[in-house]
Amino acid sequence: MTGVTAGLGVHAVQHIAARPDTRVIVGARETGRTLPRGVEAIPLELGSLASVREFADAVMRRLGDARIDILVLNAGMQTANNERRSADGYELTFAVNHLGHYLLARLLAPHMAEHGRLVITTSEMHDPAVTPLAPKSLDLQALARPSKSGFGSGIRAYAASKLCNLLTAQSFVALDDVKARQIDVIAFTPGLTGGTSLGRDSSRFMRVFVTFLMRTVFRLIGLFRPEYVMGTAERSGEALAEVSLGVVTPPPGRIYISLVKGEPVFPDPSELARSRDARDRVWRESAAMVGIE
């Protein structure tokens, strides 16, 4: 599991680790963080493809002949703009939220158990029907190495990376090997959640401004659009654990679960997120970026 040291991931890993006879291995930049008893931490920097490979190798060494029952890719970040770069030269939000998880899933999926479960945390922000900042087209090369920045570029980069997460999930569903081993693939959005670490590198003014929006404008919009009703990290983490453990599952033929006002619903993702052409382009171009043939 990734993304366990802040926000909803803290609560999710507590619920998962509390299950009897459950072994949990997590990837984290700071492995000295306090984790639930028995949880094993291995260093992981999702902004470095070399670190992702080292983490995957370390996981397999620890597991030996054992298989992975549940793989939860939950980590995410949002920056103030799209000017920061990863260790490999890609835009940082795109690298961490999408490329690092894409590579990790490609490396670990062959080691998953039959009837296993792959869960990828996405966001309703991928959908133009929910937010006007969501991507209406997809250019992976421009996302990886953007030439334009400016106000709102950080949020747009985040929304696009979450679309890539959803398309990655769609790609895994279509794989013959995943079908043959009956691995469930789920794209989960926790909804608008308070107490997360997203945007932590923003200026103090911007953090105060966003908090003001959430407590005023979003609350008003939430009277008409339930997607804008603020949830808690505790409930979102509990829901992620329920999805990961199979307590909550989508209807047959669906993979998208969205938490709205604390309850799981199963809407259609955006039209672009359902595009086979976009799905195949993300899979193919991401493979080239991470060095997989």
PDB file of C-alpha atoms in Angstrom:
ATOM      1  CA  MET A   1       0.000   0.000   0.000  1.00  0.00           C
ATOM      2  CA  THR A   2       1.125   3.541  -0.723  1.00  0.00           C
ATOM      3  CA  GLY A   3      -0.042   6.796   0.819  1.00  0.00           C
ATOM      4  CA  VAL A   4      -0.370   5.725   4.463  1.00  0.00           C
ATOM      5  CA  THR A   5       1.421   8.499   6.368  1.00  0.00           C
ATOM      6  CA  ALA A   6      -1.097  11.328   5.922  1.00  0.00           C
ATOM      7  CA  GLY A   7      -4.753  12.031   5.259  1.00  0.00           C
ATOM      8  CA  LEU A   8      -7.197   9.221   4.616  1.00  0.00           C
ATOM      9  CA  GLY A   9      -4.404   6.657   4.163  1.00  0.00           C
ATOM     10  CA  VAL A  10      -3.562   6.854   7.880  1.00  0.00           C
ATOM     11  CA  HIS A  11      -7.058   5.682   8.750  1.00  0.00           C
ATOM     12  CA  ALA A  12      -7.300   3.153   5.922  1.00  0.00           C
ATOM     13  CA  VAL A  13      -4.146   1.291   6.900  1.00  0.00           C
ATOM     14  CA  GLN A  14      -5.325   1.128  10.520  1.00  0.00           C
ATOM     15  CA  HIS A  15      -8.523  -0.646   9.467  1.00  0.00           C
ATOM     16  CA  ILE A  16      -6.691  -2.993   7.092  1.00  0.00           C
ATOM     17  CA  ALA A  17      -3.933  -3.876   9.565  1.00  0.00           C
ATOM     18  CA  ALA A  18      -6.527  -4.604  12.269  1.00  0.00           C
ATOM     19  CA  ARG A  19      -7.832  -7.588  10.311  1.00  0.00           C
ATOM     20  CA  PRO A  20      -6.633 -10.896  11.811  1.00  0.00           C
ATOM     21  CA  ASP A  21      -3.799 -12.696  10.010  1.00  0.00           C
ATOM     22  CA  THR A  22      -3.166  -9.736   7.699  1.00  0.00           C
ATOM     23  CA  ARG A  23       0.355  -8.806   6.704  1.00  0.00           C
ATOM     24  CA  VAL A  24       0.707  -5.222   5.465  1.00  0.00           C
ATOM     25  CA  ILE A  25       3.717  -3.816   3.640  1.00  0.00           C
ATOM     26  CA  VAL A  26       3.728  -0.097   2.873  1.00  0.00           C
ATOM     27  CA  GLY A  27       5.922   2.204   0.838  1.00  0.00           C
ATOM     28  CA  ALA A  28       6.767   5.575   2.364  1.00  0.00           C
ATOM     29  CA  ARG A  29       9.350   8.304   1.948  1.00  0.00           C
ATOM     30  CA  GLU A  30       9.832   8.483   5.710  1.00  0.00           C
ATOM     31  CA  THR A  31       9.814   4.948   7.105  1.00  0.00           C
ATOM     32  CA  GLY A  32      10.308   6.233  10.661  1.00  0.00           C
ATOM     33  CA  ARG A  33       6.689   7.419  10.847  1.00  0.00           C
ATOM     34  CA  THR A  34       4.447   5.823  13.458  1.00  0.00           C
ATOM     35  CA  LEU A  35       2.477   3.006  11.820  1.00  0.00           C
ATOM     36  CA  PRO A  36      -0.007   0.464  13.174  1.00  0.00           C
ATOM     37  CA  ARG A  37       1.558  -2.452  14.982  1.00  0.00           C
ATOM     38  CA  GLY A  38       2.935  -5.096  12.640  1.00  0.00           C
ATOM     39  CA  VAL A  39       2.926  -2.913   9.516  1.00  0.00           C
ATOM     40  CA  GLU A  40       6.209  -3.183   7.606  1.00  0.00           C
ATOM     41  CA  ALA A  41       7.592  -0.075   5.895  1.00  0.00           C
ATOM     42  CA  ILE A  42       9.957   0.007   2.928  1.00  0.00           C
ATOM     43  CA  PRO A  43      11.428   3.247   1.533  1.00  0.00           C
ATOM     44  CA  LEU A  44       9.612   4.510  -1.552  1.00  0.00           C
ATOM     45  CA  GLU A  45       9.871   7.784  -3.455  1.00  0.00           C
ATOM     46  CA  LEU A  46       7.215   7.712  -6.155  1.00  0.00           C
ATOM     47  CA  GLY A  47       8.870  10.649  -7.907  1.00  0.00           C
ATOM     48  CA  SER A  48      11.848   8.425  -8.725  1.00  0.00           C
ATOM     49  CA  LEU A  49      11.395   5.491 -11.103  1.00  0.00           C
ATOM     50  CA  ALA A  50      14.583   3.919  -9.708  1.00  0.00           C
ATOM     51  CA  SER A  51      13.088   4.056  -6.193  1.00  0.00           C
ATOM     52  CA  VAL A  52       9.870   2.437  -7.449  1.00  0.00           C
ATOM     53  CA  ARG A  53      11.874  -0.441  -8.922  1.00  0.00           C
ATOM     54  CA  GLU A  54      13.899  -0.827  -5.729  1.00  0.00           C
ATOM     55  CA  PHE A  55      10.715  -0.892  -3.678  1.00  0.00           C
ATOM     56  CA  ALA A  56       9.115  -3.547  -5.897  1.00  0.00           C
ATOM     57  CA  ASP A  57      12.258  -5.699  -5.663  1.00  0.00           C
ATOM     58  CA  ALA A  58      12.322  -5.321  -1.875  1.00  0.00           C
ATOM     59  CA  VAL A  59       8.652  -6.324  -1.609  1.00  0.00           C
ATOM     60  CA  MET A  60       9.204  -9.476  -3.626  1.00  0.00           C
ATOM     61  CA  ARG A  61      12.258 -10.423  -1.582  1.00  0.00           C
ATOM     62  CA  ARG A  62      10.247 -10.126   1.639  1.00  0.00           C
ATOM     63  CA  LEU A  63       7.302 -12.068   0.273  1.00  0.00           C
ATOM     64  CA  GLY A  64       9.316 -14.949  -1.148  1.00  0.00           C
ATOM     65  CA  ASP A  65       6.807 -17.421  -2.599  1.00  0.00           C
ATOM     66  CA  ALA A  66       3.792 -15.627  -1.126  1.00  0.00           C
ATOM     67  CA  ARG A  67       1.421 -13.735  -3.403  1.00  0.00           C
ATOM     68  CA  ILE A  68      -0.094 -10.265  -3.062  1.00  0.00           C
ATOM     69  CA  ASP A  69      -3.791 -10.408  -2.225  1.00  0.00           C
ATOM     70  CA  ILE A  70      -4.449  -6.657  -2.236  1.00  0.00           C
ATOM     71  CA  LEU A  71      -2.458  -3.873  -3.872  1.00  0.00           C
ATOM     72  CA  VAL A  72      -3.601  -0.372  -2.844  1.00  0.00           C
ATOM     73  CA  LEU A  73      -2.135   2.584  -4.743  1.00  0.00           C
ATOM     74  CA  ASN A  74      -3.349   5.520  -2.671  1.00  0.00           C
ATOM     75  CA  ALA A  75      -0.529   8.083  -2.494  1.00  0.00           C
ATOM     76  CA  GLY A  76      -1.121  11.427  -4.137  1.00  0.00           C
ATOM     77  CA  MET A  77       0.133  14.976  -4.186  1.00  0.00           C
ATOM     78  CA  GLN A  78      -0.959  18.361  -5.473  1.00  0.00           C
ATOM     79  CA  THR A  79       1.414  21.261  -5.991  1.00  0.00           C
ATOM     80  CA  ALA A  80       0.820  25.000  -6.275  1.00  0.00           C
ATOM     81  CA  ASN A  81       1.828  24.939  -9.953  1.00  0.00           C
ATOM     82  CA  ASN A  82       3.255  22.540 -12.523  1.00  0.00           C
ATOM     83  CA  GLU A  83       6.839  23.806 -12.406  1.00  0.00           C
ATOM     84  CA  ARG A  84       8.411  21.175 -10.151  1.00  0.00           C
ATOM     85  CA  ARG A  85      10.131  18.153 -11.732  1.00  0.00           C
ATOM     86  CA  SER A  86      10.721  14.584 -10.652  1.00  0.00           C
ATOM     87  CA  ALA A  87      14.076  12.839 -10.439  1.00  0.00           C
ATOM     88  CA  ASP A  88      13.490  11.674 -14.018  1.00  0.00           C
ATOM     89  CA  GLY A  89      12.587  15.119 -15.354  1.00  0.00           C
ATOM     90  CA  TYR A  90       8.802  14.740 -15.490  1.00  0.00           C
ATOM     91  CA  GLU A  91       6.270  17.173 -14.005  1.00  0.00           C
ATOM     92  CA  LEU A  92       6.155  16.149 -10.350  1.00  0.00           C
ATOM     93  CA  THR A  93       2.409  15.665  -9.838  1.00  0.00           C
ATOM     94  CA  PHE A  94       2.158  13.574 -13.008  1.00  0.00           C
ATOM     95  CA  ALA A  95       5.242  11.578 -11.986  1.00  0.00           C
ATOM     96  CA  VAL A  96       4.080  10.818  -8.435  1.00  0.00           C
ATOM     97  CA  ASN A  97       0.352  10.350  -8.933  1.00  0.00           C
ATOM     98  CA  HIS A  98       0.486   8.519 -12.250  1.00  0.00           C
ATOM     99  CA  LEU A  99       3.863   7.330 -13.535  1.00  0.00           C
ATOM    100  CA  GLY A 100       5.174   6.004 -10.210  1.00  0.00           C
ATOM    101  CA  HIS A 101       1.967   4.081  -9.555  1.00  0.00           C
ATOM    102  CA  TYR A 102       1.721   2.899 -13.157  1.00  0.00           C
ATOM    103  CA  LEU A 103       5.213   1.397 -12.948  1.00  0.00           C
ATOM    104  CA  LEU A 104       4.569  -0.095  -9.509  1.00  0.00           C
ATOM    105  CA  ALA A 105       1.380  -1.762 -10.701  1.00  0.00           C
ATOM    106  CA  ARG A 106       3.123  -3.127 -13.796  1.00  0.00           C
ATOM    107  CA  LEU A 107       5.915  -4.587 -11.643  1.00  0.00           C
ATOM    108  CA  LEU A 108       3.746  -6.095  -8.889  1.00  0.00           C
ATOM    109  CA  ALA A 109       0.613  -7.203 -10.761  1.00  0.00           C
ATOM    110  CA  PRO A 110       2.284 -10.411 -12.048  1.00  0.00           C
ATOM    111  CA  HIS A 111       2.853 -11.375  -8.403  1.00  0.00           C
ATOM    112  CA  MET A 112      -0.755 -10.917  -7.315  1.00  0.00           C
ATOM    113  CA  ALA A 113      -2.853 -13.862  -6.169  1.00  0.00           C
ATOM    114  CA  GLU A 114      -5.822 -15.213  -8.062  1.00  0.00           C
ATOM    115  CA  HIS A 115      -8.984 -13.354  -7.046  1.00  0.00           C
ATOM    116  CA  GLY A 116      -6.746 -10.543  -5.764  1.00  0.00           C
ATOM    117  CA  ARG A 117      -7.704  -6.895  -5.734  1.00  0.00           C
ATOM    118  CA  LEU A 118      -6.001  -3.843  -7.242  1.00  0.00           C
ATOM    119  CA  VAL A 119      -7.294  -0.523  -5.890  1.00  0.00           C
ATOM    120  CA  ILE A 120      -6.211   2.814  -7.354  1.00  0.00           C
ATOM    121  CA  THR A 121      -7.284   6.036  -5.653  1.00  0.00           C
ATOM    122  CA  THR A 122      -8.490   8.607  -8.169  1.00  0.00           C
ATOM    123  CA  SER A 123     -10.618  11.740  -7.837  1.00  0.00           C
ATOM    124  CA  GLU A 124     -13.915  13.161  -9.067  1.00  0.00           C
ATOM    125  CA  MET A 125     -11.798  16.094 -10.246  1.00  0.00           C
ATOM    126  CA  HIS A 126     -11.009  14.080 -13.374  1.00  0.00           C
ATOM    127  CA  ASP A 127     -14.569  14.764 -14.571  1.00  0.00           C
ATOM    128  CA  PRO A 128     -15.577  18.021 -16.356  1.00  0.00           C
ATOM    129  CA  ALA A 129     -19.151  17.373 -15.227  1.00  0.00           C
ATOM    130  CA  VAL A 130     -17.963  17.894 -11.648  1.00  0.00           C
ATOM    131  CA  THR A 131     -15.335  20.625 -12.053  1.00  0.00           C
ATOM    132  CA  PRO A 132     -14.486  22.937 -14.964  1.00  0.00           C
ATOM    133  CA  LEU A 133     -10.779  22.401 -14.240  1.00  0.00           C
ATOM    134  CA  ALA A 134     -10.956  18.741 -15.297  1.00  0.00           C
ATOM    135  CA  PRO A 135      -9.213  17.777 -18.557  1.00  0.00           C
ATOM    136  CA  LYS A 136     -11.364  17.700 -21.683  1.00  0.00           C
ATOM    137  CA  SER A 137      -8.561  16.216 -23.796  1.00  0.00           C
ATOM    138  CA  LEU A 138      -5.429  14.234 -23.057  1.00  0.00           C
ATOM    139  CA  ASP A 139      -1.847  14.903 -24.165  1.00  0.00           C
ATOM    140  CA  LEU A 140       0.516  12.806 -22.061  1.00  0.00           C
ATOM    141  CA  GLN A 141       3.644  14.437 -23.454  1.00  0.00           C
ATOM    142  CA  ALA A 142       2.384  17.886 -22.453  1.00  0.00           C
ATOM    143  CA  LEU A 143       1.475  16.593 -18.988  1.00  0.00           C
ATOM    144  CA  ALA A 144       4.903  15.041 -18.549  1.00  0.00           C
ATOM    145  CA  ARG A 145       6.789  18.134 -19.692  1.00  0.00           C
ATOM    146  CA  PRO A 146       4.435  21.132 -19.648  1.00  0.00           C
ATOM    147  CA  SER A 147       5.511  24.293 -21.435  1.00  0.00           C
ATOM    148  CA  LYS A 148       2.936  26.535 -19.741  1.00  0.00           C
ATOM    149  CA  SER A 149       2.435  27.269 -16.050  1.00  0.00           C
ATOM    150  CA  GLY A 150       0.500  29.972 -14.210  1.00  0.00           C
ATOM    151  CA  PHE A 151      -2.439  30.209 -11.836  1.00  0.00           C
ATOM    152  CA  GLY A 152      -4.426  26.988 -11.577  1.00  0.00           C
ATOM    153  CA  SER A 153      -1.783  24.873 -13.307  1.00  0.00           C
ATOM    154  CA  GLY A 154      -1.181  22.814 -10.162  1.00  0.00           C
ATOM    155  CA  ILE A 155      -4.855  21.905  -9.800  1.00  0.00           C
ATOM    156  CA  ARG A 156      -5.140  21.107 -13.505  1.00  0.00           C
ATOM    157  CA  ALA A 157      -2.076  18.845 -13.286  1.00  0.00           C
ATOM    158  CA  TYR A 158      -3.659  17.044 -10.332  1.00  0.00           C
ATOM    159  CA  ALA A 159      -6.971  16.564 -12.157  1.00  0.00           C
ATOM    160  CA  ALA A 160      -5.195  15.207 -15.250  1.00  0.00           C
ATOM    161  CA  SER A 161      -3.107  12.799 -13.166  1.00  0.00           C
ATOM    162  CA  LYS A 162      -6.296  11.436 -11.600  1.00  0.00           C
ATOM    163  CA  LEU A 163      -7.725  10.872 -15.081  1.00  0.00           C
ATOM    164  CA  CYS A 164      -4.575   8.891 -15.863  1.00  0.00           C
ATOM    165  CA  ASN A 165      -5.147   6.816 -12.710  1.00  0.00           C
ATOM    166  CA  LEU A 166      -8.631   5.940 -13.925  1.00  0.00           C
ATOM    167  CA  LEU A 167      -7.427   5.069 -17.412  1.00  0.00           C
ATOM    168  CA  THR A 168      -4.695   2.893 -15.913  1.00  0.00           C
ATOM    169  CA  ALA A 169      -7.334   1.000 -13.955  1.00  0.00           C
ATOM    170  CA  GLN A 170      -9.338   0.561 -17.173  1.00  0.00           C
ATOM    171  CA  SER A 171      -6.219  -0.832 -18.865  1.00  0.00           C
ATOM    172  CA  PHE A 172      -5.644  -3.445 -16.176  1.00  0.00           C
ATOM    173  CA  VAL A 173      -9.266  -4.572 -16.412  1.00  0.00           C
ATOM    174  CA  ALA A 174      -8.719  -5.269 -20.116  1.00  0.00           C
ATOM    175  CA  LEU A 175      -5.592  -7.428 -19.642  1.00  0.00           C
ATOM    176  CA  ASP A 176      -6.042 -11.119 -20.459  1.00  0.00           C
ATOM    177  CA  ASP A 177      -3.874 -12.151 -17.507  1.00  0.00           C
ATOM    178  CA  VAL A 178      -5.940 -10.081 -15.070  1.00  0.00           C
ATOM    179  CA  LYS A 179      -9.128 -11.600 -16.462  1.00  0.00           C
ATOM    180  CA  ALA A 180      -7.722 -15.145 -16.284  1.00  0.00           C
ATOM    181  CA  ARG A 181      -6.710 -14.736 -12.632  1.00  0.00           C
ATOM    182  CA  GLN A 182      -9.995 -12.950 -11.856  1.00  0.00           C
ATOM    183  CA  ILE A 183      -8.280  -9.985 -10.235  1.00  0.00           C
ATOM    184  CA  ASP A 184     -10.708  -7.236  -9.281  1.00  0.00           C
ATOM    185  CA  VAL A 185      -9.635  -3.748 -10.324  1.00  0.00           C
ATOM    186  CA  ILE A 186     -11.258  -0.773  -8.622  1.00  0.00           C
ATOM    187  CA  ALA A 187     -10.828   2.977  -9.112  1.00  0.00           C
ATOM    188  CA  PHE A 188     -11.886   4.680  -5.877  1.00  0.00           C
ATOM    189  CA  THR A 189     -12.486   8.375  -5.301  1.00  0.00           C
ATOM    190  CA  PRO A 190     -12.796   9.496  -1.664  1.00  0.00           C
ATOM    191  CA  GLY A 191     -14.599  12.690  -2.642  1.00  0.00           C
ATOM    192  CA  LEU A 192     -13.845  16.123  -1.250  1.00  0.00           C
ATOM    193  CA  THR A 193     -12.015  15.295   1.971  1.00  0.00           C
ATOM    194  CA  GLY A 194     -10.783  17.510   4.782  1.00  0.00           C
ATOM    195  CA  GLY A 195      -7.539  16.879   6.626  1.00  0.00           C
ATOM    196  CA  THR A 196      -5.468  15.776   3.627  1.00  0.00           C
ATOM    197  CA  SER A 197      -1.936  16.879   2.757  1.00  0.00           C
ATOM    198  CA  LEU A 198      -2.782  17.925  -0.806  1.00  0.00           C
ATOM    199  CA  GLY A 199      -1.449  21.366  -1.652  1.00  0.00           C
ATOM    200  CA  ARG A 200       0.851  21.462   1.339  1.00  0.00           C
ATOM    201  CA  ASP A 201       3.528  23.315  -0.636  1.00  0.00           C
ATOM    202  CA  SER A 202       1.141  26.157  -1.529  1.00  0.00           C
ATOM    203  CA  SER A 203       1.621  29.607  -0.044  1.00  0.00           C
ATOM    204  CA  ARG A 204      -0.043  30.425   3.256  1.00  0.00           C
ATOM    205  CA  PHE A 205      -2.402  32.792   1.456  1.00  0.00           C
ATOM    206  CA  MET A 206      -3.478  30.067  -0.984  1.00  0.00           C
ATOM    207  CA  ARG A 207      -4.036  27.532   1.810  1.00  0.00           C
ATOM    208  CA  VAL A 208      -6.173  30.044   3.715  1.00  0.00           C
ATOM    209  CA  PHE A 209      -8.056  30.909   0.517  1.00  0.00           C
ATOM    210  CA  VAL A 210      -8.800  27.251  -0.265  1.00  0.00           C
ATOM    211  CA  THR A 211      -9.945  26.635   3.306  1.00  0.00           C
ATOM    212  CA  PHE A 212     -12.254  29.636   2.994  1.00  0.00           C
ATOM    213  CA  LEU A 213     -13.683  28.258  -0.263  1.00  0.00           C
ATOM    214  CA  MET A 214     -14.314  24.849   1.263  1.00  0.00           C
ATOM    215  CA  ARG A 215     -16.099  26.301   4.284  1.00  0.00           C
ATOM    216  CA  THR A 216     -18.220  28.787   2.362  1.00  0.00           C
ATOM    217  CA  VAL A 217     -18.575  28.446  -1.406  1.00  0.00           C
ATOM    218  CA  PHE A 218     -18.224  24.657  -1.538  1.00  0.00           C
ATOM    219  CA  ARG A 219     -20.668  24.283   1.325  1.00  0.00           C
ATOM    220  CA  LEU A 220     -23.197  26.355  -0.604  1.00  0.00           C
ATOM    221  CA  ILE A 221     -22.606  24.438  -3.838  1.00  0.00           C
ATOM    222  CA  GLY A 222     -22.983  21.212  -1.859  1.00  0.00           C
ATOM    223  CA  LEU A 223     -26.650  22.046  -1.305  1.00  0.00           C
ATOM    224  CA  PHE A 224     -27.136  21.417  -5.038  1.00  0.00           C
ATOM    225  CA  ARG A 225     -24.148  19.217  -5.948  1.00  0.00           C
ATOM    226  CA  PRO A 226     -23.509  16.494  -3.353  1.00  0.00           C
ATOM    227  CA  GLU A 227     -19.987  15.919  -4.749  1.00  0.00           C
ATOM    228  CA  TYR A 228     -18.994  19.198  -3.068  1.00  0.00           C
ATOM    229  CA  VAL A 229     -20.065  18.140   0.424  1.00  0.00           C
ATOM    230  CA  MET A 230     -16.919  17.924   2.546  1.00  0.00           C
ATOM    231  CA  GLY A 231     -16.133  14.540   4.069  1.00  0.00           C
ATOM    232  CA  THR A 232     -13.691  13.565   6.794  1.00  0.00           C
ATOM    233  CA  ALA A 233     -10.381  11.790   6.415  1.00  0.00           C
ATOM    234  CA  GLU A 234     -11.597   9.224   8.950  1.00  0.00           C
ATOM    235  CA  ARG A 235     -14.642   8.249   6.894  1.00  0.00           C
ATOM    236  CA  SER A 236     -12.764   8.352   3.583  1.00  0.00           C
ATOM    237  CA  GLY A 237     -10.048   6.125   5.038  1.00  0.00           C
ATOM    238  CA  GLU A 238     -12.618   3.703   6.403  1.00  0.00           C
ATOM    239  CA  ALA A 239     -14.276   3.564   2.974  1.00  0.00           C
ATOM    240  CA  LEU A 240     -10.947   2.927   1.237  1.00  0.00           C
ATOM    241  CA  ALA A 241     -10.337   0.038   3.633  1.00  0.00           C
ATOM    242  CA  GLU A 242     -13.821  -1.349   2.937  1.00  0.00           C
ATOM    243  CA  VAL A 243     -13.165  -1.219  -0.800  1.00  0.00           C
ATOM    244  CA  SER A 244      -9.706  -2.759  -0.421  1.00  0.00           C
ATOM    245  CA  LEU A 245     -10.982  -5.605   1.750  1.00  0.00           C
ATOM    246  CA  GLY A 246     -13.935  -6.347  -0.518  1.00  0.00           C
ATOM    247  CA  VAL A 247     -16.575  -5.232   1.965  1.00  0.00           C
ATOM    248  CA  VAL A 248     -17.772  -2.749  -0.685  1.00  0.00           C
ATOM    249  CA  THR A 249     -17.669  -3.798  -4.328  1.00  0.00           C
ATOM    250  CA  PRO A 250     -19.019  -2.179  -7.488  1.00  0.00           C
ATOM    251  CA  PRO A 251     -21.820  -3.814  -9.494  1.00  0.00           C
ATOM    252  CA  PRO A 252     -20.753  -6.305 -12.194  1.00  0.00           C
ATOM    253  CA  GLY A 253     -19.119  -4.620 -15.149  1.00  0.00           C
ATOM    254  CA  ARG A 254     -18.195  -1.470 -13.211  1.00  0.00           C
ATOM    255  CA  ILE A 255     -14.924  -0.460 -11.567  1.00  0.00           C
ATOM    256  CA  TYR A 256     -15.584   3.100 -10.366  1.00  0.00           C
ATOM    257  CA  ILE A 257     -16.611   3.810  -6.776  1.00  0.00           C
ATOM    258  CA  SER A 258     -17.168   7.353  -5.544  1.00  0.00           C
ATOM    259  CA  LEU A 259     -17.738   8.411  -1.953  1.00  0.00           C
ATOM    260  CA  VAL A 260     -20.511  11.009  -1.839  1.00  0.00           C
ATOM    261  CA  LYS A 261     -21.699  12.376   1.517  1.00  0.00           C
ATOM    262  CA  GLY A 262     -19.937   9.464   3.178  1.00  0.00           C
ATOM    263  CA  GLU A 263     -21.659   6.744   1.158  1.00  0.00           C
ATOM    264  CA  PRO A 264     -20.293   4.740  -1.800  1.00  0.00           C
ATOM    265  CA  VAL A 265     -22.023   5.260  -5.124  1.00  0.00           C
ATOM    266  CA  PHE A 266     -21.232   3.823  -8.532  1.00  0.00           C
ATOM    267  CA  PRO A 267     -21.488   6.528 -11.206  1.00  0.00           C
ATOM    268  CA  ASP A 268     -19.998   6.499 -14.665  1.00  0.00           C
ATOM    269  CA  PRO A 269     -16.612   8.216 -14.812  1.00  0.00           C
ATOM    270  CA  SER A 270     -16.120  10.943 -17.407  1.00  0.00           C
ATOM    271  CA  GLU A 271     -16.521  10.220 -21.101  1.00  0.00           C
ATOM    272  CA  LEU A 272     -12.762  10.609 -21.588  1.00  0.00           C
ATOM    273  CA  ALA A 273     -12.094   8.145 -18.760  1.00  0.00           C
ATOM    274  CA  ARG A 274     -14.176   5.574 -20.677  1.00  0.00           C
ATOM    275  CA  SER A 275     -12.364   6.121 -23.981  1.00  0.00           C
ATOM    276  CA  ARG A 276     -10.548   3.032 -25.267  1.00  0.00           C
ATOM    277  CA  ASP A 277      -8.293   5.189 -27.400  1.00  0.00           C
ATOM    278  CA  ALA A 278      -7.273   7.317 -24.393  1.00  0.00           C
ATOM    279  CA  ARG A 279      -6.840   4.175 -22.312  1.00  0.00           C
ATOM    280  CA  ASP A 280      -4.531   2.569 -24.854  1.00  0.00           C
ATOM    281  CA  ARG A 281      -2.520   5.769 -25.382  1.00  0.00           C
ATOM    282  CA  VAL A 282      -1.935   6.186 -21.645  1.00  0.00           C
ATOM    283  CA  TRP A 283      -0.808   2.571 -21.332  1.00  0.00           C
ATOM    284  CA  ARG A 284       1.499   2.728 -24.335  1.00  0.00           C
ATOM    285  CA  GLU A 285       3.040   6.165 -23.722  1.00  0.00           C
ATOM    286  CA  SER A 286       3.430   5.578 -19.986  1.00  0.00           C
ATOM    287  CA  ALA A 287       5.276   2.340 -20.701  1.00  0.00           C
ATOM    288  CA  ALA A 288       7.754   4.243 -22.860  1.00  0.00           C
ATOM    289  CA  MET A 289       8.228   6.911 -20.177  1.00  0.00           C
ATOM    290  CA  VAL A 290       9.010   4.360 -17.444  1.00  0.00           C
ATOM    291  CA  GLY A 291      11.149   2.160 -19.684  1.00  0.00           C
ATOM    292  CA  ILE A 292       8.917  -0.874 -20.142  1.00  0.00           C
ATOM    293  CA  GLU A 293       8.755  -2.408 -23.613  1.00  0.00           C
TER     294      GLU A 293
END
